[in-house]
Short mmCIF file of C-alpha atoms in Angstrom, two decimals:
data_model
loop_
_atom_site.label_atom_id
_atom_site.label_comp_id
_atom_site.label_asym_id
_atom_site.label_seq_id
_atom_site.Cartn_x
_atom_site.Cartn_y
_atom_site.Cartn_z
CA GLY A 148 113.55 105.51 106.38
CA GLN A 149 111.27 105.47 103.61
CA GLN A 150 107.68 104.98 104.42
CA VAL A 151 104.72 104.27 101.68
CA GLN A 152 101.29 104.81 102.81
CA GLN A 153 97.86 104.37 100.56
CA SER A 154 94.21 104.85 100.65
CA PRO A 155 91.66 104.09 100.91
CA SER A 156 92.15 101.77 104.55
CA SER A 157 88.70 99.85 103.27
CA LEU A 158 86.80 100.41 100.30
CA VAL A 159 83.54 98.44 99.61
CA LEU A 160 81.93 97.74 96.19
CA GLN A 161 79.47 96.46 94.21
CA GLU A 162 79.61 94.05 91.33
CA GLY A 163 80.37 95.85 88.17
CA GLU A 164 82.82 99.22 89.45
CA ASN A 165 85.79 100.30 89.26
CA ALA A 166 88.10 100.90 92.01
CA GLU A 167 90.74 103.08 92.08
CA LEU A 168 93.32 102.32 94.80
CA GLN A 169 96.65 105.42 95.32
CA CYS A 170 99.94 104.99 96.68
CA ASN A 171 102.00 108.04 98.18
CA PHE A 172 105.65 106.87 98.52
CA SER A 173 107.95 109.25 101.04
CA SER A 174 111.36 108.82 98.66
CA THR A 175 111.97 107.83 95.55
CA ALA A 176 111.40 104.36 93.91
CA THR A 177 113.73 102.59 92.22
CA GLN A 178 111.00 99.75 92.13
CA LEU A 179 106.91 99.91 92.90
CA GLN A 180 105.48 97.10 93.45
CA TRP A 181 101.23 95.64 93.60
CA PHE A 182 100.50 92.80 95.41
CA TYR A 183 97.10 91.24 95.24
CA GLN A 184 97.15 89.46 98.80
CA SER A 185 93.08 87.10 99.99
CA PRO A 186 92.03 86.56 103.14
CA GLY A 187 94.35 84.61 105.32
CA GLY A 188 96.97 84.41 101.89
CA SER A 189 100.19 85.01 100.22
CA LEU A 190 101.13 87.79 98.83
CA VAL A 191 100.56 87.50 93.82
CA SER A 192 102.41 90.10 92.77
CA LEU A 193 99.68 91.89 90.54
CA LEU A 194 101.97 95.03 89.04
CA SER A 195 105.58 96.27 88.78
CA ASN A 196 105.41 99.75 87.63
CA PRO A 197 107.73 102.18 88.63
CA SER A 198 106.95 104.46 86.04
CA GLY A 199 104.71 105.69 83.25
CA THR A 200 100.91 103.58 83.25
CA LYS A 201 100.29 99.35 83.10
CA HIS A 202 97.88 97.04 81.51
CA THR A 203 97.06 93.61 83.11
CA GLY A 204 93.85 92.25 82.20
CA ARG A 205 91.14 94.27 84.10
CA LEU A 206 94.19 95.88 86.28
CA THR A 207 95.85 99.57 85.16
CA SER A 208 98.40 101.26 87.25
CA THR A 209 99.76 104.43 86.79
CA THR A 210 103.04 106.01 88.81
CA VAL A 211 103.99 109.51 88.22
CA THR A 212 107.23 108.45 89.85
CA LYS A 213 108.39 112.63 90.44
CA GLU A 214 104.93 112.90 92.55
CA ARG A 215 105.75 109.51 94.76
CA ARG A 216 102.56 108.02 93.13
CA SER A 217 101.03 105.66 91.93
CA SER A 218 97.67 104.23 91.63
CA LEU A 219 95.99 101.12 90.58
CA HIS A 220 91.93 100.72 89.24
CA ILE A 221 90.16 97.51 89.14
CA SER A 222 87.59 98.20 86.19
CA SER A 223 84.20 96.33 86.58
CA SER A 224 85.38 94.42 89.99
CA GLN A 225 84.51 91.23 90.44
CA THR A 226 83.87 88.78 93.76
CA THR A 227 86.59 87.40 93.63
CA ASP A 228 88.66 91.05 93.52
CA SER A 229 87.52 91.39 97.93
CA GLY A 230 91.11 91.01 99.65
CA THR A 231 93.93 92.84 100.51
CA TYR A 232 95.55 95.24 97.86
CA LEU A 233 99.17 96.50 99.29
CA CYS A 234 101.96 98.38 97.48
CA ALA A 235 105.44 97.88 97.87
CA ILE A 236 108.29 100.90 97.20
CA VAL A 237 111.88 99.28 96.56
CA GLY A 238 114.13 103.05 97.22
CA GLY A 239 117.51 102.26 97.60
CA SER A 240 119.91 99.42 95.54
CA ASN A 241 119.45 96.95 98.29
CA TYR A 242 116.63 95.32 96.50
CA LYS A 243 115.01 95.67 99.95
CA LEU A 244 110.63 96.33 99.13
CA THR A 245 108.65 98.44 102.36
CA PHE A 246 104.61 97.81 102.18
CA GLY A 247 102.29 100.03 103.35
CA LYS A 248 99.73 99.15 104.67
CA GLY A 249 97.26 98.04 102.03
CA THR A 250 93.77 98.87 100.97
CA LEU A 251 91.54 96.08 102.30
CA LEU A 252 88.46 95.99 99.19
CA THR A 253 84.88 93.83 99.53
CA VAL A 254 83.04 93.75 95.91
CA THR A 255 79.02 92.30 97.15
CA PRO A 256 77.57 90.66 94.69
CA GLU B 107 106.61 81.99 87.85
CA ALA B 108 109.50 81.99 90.38
CA ALA B 109 108.27 78.72 93.39
CA VAL B 110 108.68 79.20 96.50
CA THR B 111 108.61 77.09 99.52
CA GLN B 112 108.11 77.44 103.39
CA SER B 113 107.61 74.60 106.29
CA PRO B 114 105.91 73.91 107.90
CA ARG B 115 103.01 75.63 107.48
CA ASN B 116 101.37 75.89 110.79
CA LYS B 117 103.81 76.06 114.14
CA VAL B 118 103.37 76.07 117.41
CA ALA B 119 106.14 76.73 120.07
CA VAL B 120 107.25 76.61 123.89
CA THR B 121 108.58 80.56 124.89
CA GLY B 122 112.15 80.10 125.56
CA GLY B 123 111.95 76.80 123.16
CA LYS B 124 114.18 76.86 119.51
CA VAL B 125 112.69 77.90 116.06
CA THR B 126 113.77 77.25 112.51
CA LEU B 127 111.26 77.61 109.83
CA SER B 128 112.80 77.00 106.31
CA CYS B 129 112.38 78.70 103.00
CA ASN B 130 113.50 76.93 99.20
CA GLN B 131 112.91 78.70 96.07
CA THR B 132 113.91 76.45 92.75
CA ASN B 133 114.22 79.71 90.03
CA ASN B 134 118.21 80.51 90.10
CA HIS B 135 117.22 84.05 92.33
CA ASN B 136 119.87 85.32 94.04
CA ASN B 137 118.23 87.55 96.72
CA MET B 138 116.20 86.12 99.30
CA TYR B 139 113.82 88.19 102.26
CA TRP B 140 112.35 86.54 105.51
CA TYR B 141 109.81 88.65 106.17
CA ARG B 142 106.79 88.68 109.05
CA GLN B 143 102.81 90.53 109.39
CA ASP B 144 101.05 91.58 111.51
CA THR B 145 97.93 93.11 112.74
CA GLY B 146 98.15 97.44 112.57
CA HIS B 147 102.33 96.65 111.57
CA GLY B 148 102.30 95.71 107.87
CA LEU B 149 105.03 93.68 106.28
CA ARG B 150 108.21 94.04 107.89
CA LEU B 151 111.73 92.86 107.13
CA ILE B 152 114.17 90.54 109.05
CA HIS B 153 116.52 89.47 107.34
CA TYR B 154 117.45 89.42 103.77
CA SER B 155 120.73 87.11 101.55
CA TYR B 156 122.01 88.21 98.46
CA GLY B 157 123.40 84.65 97.22
CA ALA B 158 124.27 81.93 99.25
CA GLY B 159 126.53 82.64 102.49
CA SER B 160 124.87 85.76 102.85
CA THR B 161 123.06 87.22 105.43
CA GLU B 162 121.74 90.74 105.90
CA LYS B 163 120.24 92.82 108.82
CA GLY B 164 116.48 94.29 108.07
CA ASP B 165 114.32 96.34 109.74
CA ILE B 166 113.41 94.09 113.09
CA PRO B 167 115.91 91.44 113.10
CA ASP B 168 116.37 91.21 116.97
CA GLY B 169 115.22 87.81 118.97
CA TYR B 170 116.08 86.37 114.31
CA LYS B 171 119.34 84.93 112.83
CA ALA B 172 119.18 83.77 109.20
CA SER B 173 121.30 81.01 107.19
CA ARG B 174 121.56 80.24 103.41
CA PRO B 175 123.34 77.84 102.74
CA SER B 176 123.19 77.21 99.26
CA GLN B 177 121.31 79.09 96.17
CA GLU B 178 117.66 77.50 97.13
CA ASN B 179 117.78 77.57 100.76
CA PHE B 180 117.62 79.98 103.41
CA SER B 181 116.44 79.25 107.25
CA LEU B 182 115.26 82.29 110.01
CA ILE B 183 115.84 81.08 113.48
CA LEU B 184 114.54 82.44 116.63
CA GLU B 185 116.90 80.53 118.80
CA LEU B 186 114.34 81.93 121.90
CA ALA B 187 111.22 82.36 120.96
CA THR B 188 108.77 84.56 122.75
CA PRO B 189 105.04 85.60 122.25
CA SER B 190 105.54 88.50 120.74
CA GLN B 191 107.19 86.23 118.00
CA THR B 192 104.00 85.47 117.01
CA SER B 193 103.14 85.92 113.22
CA VAL B 194 102.55 84.71 110.18
CA TYR B 195 106.12 84.31 108.37
CA PHE B 196 106.42 85.17 104.39
CA CYS B 197 110.03 84.22 102.45
CA ALA B 198 110.26 85.60 99.08
CA SER B 199 113.09 85.70 96.68
CA GLY B 200 113.90 88.33 93.92
CA ASP B 201 115.99 88.22 91.16
CA GLY B 202 117.62 92.16 91.90
CA LEU B 203 117.21 91.87 88.64
CA GLY B 204 115.28 95.27 86.28
CA GLY B 205 114.10 96.35 90.10
CA ASN B 206 113.75 93.15 91.16
CA THR B 207 109.91 91.36 91.72
CA GLN B 208 110.05 89.40 94.39
CA TYR B 209 107.63 86.17 94.53
CA PHE B 210 106.59 85.19 97.64
CA GLY B 211 105.87 82.01 99.73
CA PRO B 212 102.18 81.17 100.99
CA GLY B 213 103.55 81.60 105.08
CA THR B 214 104.08 80.66 108.13
CA ARG B 215 101.86 80.87 110.62
CA LEU B 216 104.03 80.58 113.85
CA LEU B 217 101.90 80.29 117.15
CA VAL B 218 104.86 81.05 120.80
CA LEU B 219 102.86 79.76 123.93
#
């Protein structure tokens, strides 16, 4: 089945530093979605980006479809960015999302 | 943004008992999904639906049933709950179009004793 690998598994930054999160997937993705999950919280959709580059606020996602990889760049990190970032793909016509295990980001003051 | 609500938010059940988790969405999305999230496994798809009356098996359907009586409502049913079903359950909805961005509910924490 489809596999999604995220790296690093955890990341600690000081406030103001930039974060780069990686997502690699094993099969062609018709959709790729980045989510944020606060500790004990639900998932919030950040970006849907199956190909190319997308920006929203301090977030930039770049997906290279033929290389089966995506990245999420967080600029000028803030303590409120702390949490888990999940990458998920849709690999076919059934609209099922397959998730990676996430990157736990901790931003210290 | 789609509004997805779940009830109950927390549930304690006994082994062998029946548990029903409910999900409601108000944005008229065709597709709905049930996931569970466990440490070390991430989020895994249990059942999903393309519309009222339809249910499909996801990646880990054993021990679970689903029901989609209407466009808005999608239930997950544990007929005989087991401790291994202790988890956090998330419902999501998506329109199935343009890549099907999915929107998640707040989650239900289930503890089976």
